[in-house]
Coordinates of C-alpha atoms and ligand atoms in Angstrom, one line a residue:
X71 CA -91.8 -1.4 54.7
X72 CA -95.4 -1.6 56.0
X73 CA -96.1 1.9 54.6
X74 CA -95.0 0.7 51.1
X75 CA -97.1 -2.4 51.4
X76 CA -100.2 -0.3 52.4
X77 CA -99.4 2.2 49.5
X78 CA -99.3 -0.7 47.0
X79 CA -102.5 -2.3 48.3
X80 CA -104.3 1.0 48.0
X81 CA -102.9 1.5 44.5
X82 CA -104.2 -2.0 43.7
X83 CA -107.6 -1.2 45.1
X84 CA -107.9 1.8 42.9
X85 CA -107.4 -0.5 40.0
X86 CA -110.1 -2.9 41.3
X87 CA -107.5 -5.5 42.5
X88 CA -108.1 -7.0 46.0
X89 CA -105.3 -8.2 48.1
X90 CA -105.7 -11.2 50.4
X91 CA -103.3 -12.6 52.9
X92 CA -103.0 -16.2 53.9
X93 CA -101.1 -18.0 56.7
X94 CA -99.0 -20.4 54.6
X95 CA -95.7 -22.2 54.8
X96 CA -92.7 -20.1 54.1
X97 CA -92.3 -21.9 50.7
X98 CA -95.8 -21.1 49.5
X99 CA -95.4 -18.6 46.7
X100 CA -97.7 -15.6 46.4
X101 CA -99.8 -15.5 43.3
X102 CA -102.5 -13.5 41.5
X103 CA -105.7 -14.7 40.1
X104 CA -109.0 -14.0 38.5
X105 CA -111.9 -15.1 40.8
X106 CA -115.0 -16.9 39.6
X107 CA -116.7 -13.5 39.4
X108 CA -113.7 -12.2 37.2
X109 CA -112.5 -9.9 39.9
X110 CA -108.7 -9.6 40.2
X111 CA -106.9 -10.7 43.3
X112 CA -103.5 -10.9 44.6
X113 CA -102.9 -13.6 47.2
X114 CA -100.0 -13.0 49.5
X115 CA -98.4 -15.5 52.0
X116 CA -97.7 -13.6 55.2
X117 CA -95.0 -16.1 56.1
X118 CA -93.3 -16.1 52.7
X119 CA -89.6 -16.9 53.1
X120 CA -88.7 -13.8 51.0
X121 CA -90.3 -11.3 53.4
X122 CA -88.1 -8.4 52.3
X123 CA -89.4 -8.8 48.7
X124 CA -93.1 -8.8 49.6
X125 CA -93.6 -5.2 48.3
X126 CA -91.8 -5.9 45.1
X127 CA -93.9 -9.1 44.7
X128 CA -97.1 -7.2 45.3
X129 CA -96.1 -4.7 42.6
X130 CA -95.0 -7.6 40.3
X131 CA -98.4 -9.3 40.7
X132 CA -100.3 -6.0 40.1
X133 CA -98.2 -5.7 36.9
X134 CA -99.4 -9.1 35.7
X135 CA -103.0 -8.3 36.4
X136 CA -102.7 -5.0 34.7
X137 CA -101.0 -6.6 31.6
X138 CA -103.7 -9.3 31.7
X139 CA -101.1 -12.1 31.9
X140 CA -100.2 -14.7 34.5
X141 CA -97.2 -15.1 36.7
X142 CA -94.9 -17.9 35.4
X143 CA -97.5 -18.9 32.7
X144 CA -96.5 -22.4 31.8
X145 CA -98.8 -22.4 28.7
X146 CA -96.5 -19.8 27.0
X147 CA -93.2 -20.3 25.2
X148 CA -90.3 -19.5 27.6
X149 CA -89.3 -16.4 25.6
X150 CA -92.9 -15.0 26.0
X151 CA -93.1 -16.1 29.6
X152 CA -89.7 -14.4 30.3
X153 CA -90.9 -11.2 28.6
X154 CA -94.1 -11.1 30.7
X155 CA -92.0 -11.7 33.9
X156 CA -89.7 -8.9 33.0
X157 CA -92.5 -6.5 32.3
X158 CA -94.2 -7.4 35.6
X159 CA -90.9 -6.8 37.4
X160 CA -90.3 -3.4 35.7
X161 CA -93.9 -2.4 36.5
X162 CA -93.2 -3.2 40.2
X163 CA -89.9 -1.1 40.1
X164 CA -91.9 1.7 38.7
X165 CA -94.4 1.5 41.5
X166 CA -91.8 1.4 44.1
X167 CA -89.8 4.2 42.5
X168 CA -93.0 6.3 42.5
X169 CA -93.5 5.7 46.1
X170 CA -89.8 6.6 46.9
X171 CA -90.2 9.8 44.9
X172 CA -93.6 10.9 46.4
X173 CA -92.3 10.3 49.9
X174 CA -89.0 12.0 49.1
X175 CA -87.0 9.0 50.4
X176 CA -83.4 9.3 49.4
X177 CA -80.8 6.7 48.4
X178 CA -77.3 7.2 47.3
X179 CA -77.9 5.0 44.3
X180 CA -80.4 2.8 42.5
X181 CA -78.4 -0.2 43.9
X182 CA -79.1 1.0 47.4
X183 CA -82.7 1.4 46.7
X184 CA -83.0 -2.0 45.0
X185 CA -81.2 -3.7 47.9
X186 CA -83.4 -1.9 50.5
X187 CA -86.7 -3.1 48.9
X188 CA -85.5 -6.5 47.8
X189 CA -85.6 -5.8 44.2
X190 CA -83.4 -8.2 42.1
X191 CA -80.2 -6.4 41.2
X192 CA -80.3 -7.9 37.7
X193 CA -83.0 -5.3 36.9
X194 CA -80.4 -2.6 37.5
X195 CA -79.4 -3.0 33.8
X196 CA -82.8 -1.3 33.0
X197 CA -81.8 1.8 35.0
Ligands
ZN129 ZN1 -94.4 -13.1 37.5

């Protein structure tokens, strides 16, 4: 899992996205942001209660930054917010699938891959 996290962080860095880690409570959600100097950052909680999904969440937040939208943007209509969330999720699945292919990691099914990397199974409908 750490190799995938490093892969995603390097991928983000190539896009000019920094990744910071903070020592928060397990309930503190990771998030992405634009800094005061307009640089893009992902802020990950090292103690997040969904540890298995940390790579998926990094990819998800990269997706939001690349699409120039925000995670769970409350200023949008629900239908727009849901579309942004799904696009960010699919972006993350694409990144993780790319990592799996490049490293010739084999799974018996997409379901096995999704379970292994903590990817929500509801996204299987897209594959
Ligand atoms: Zn999101």
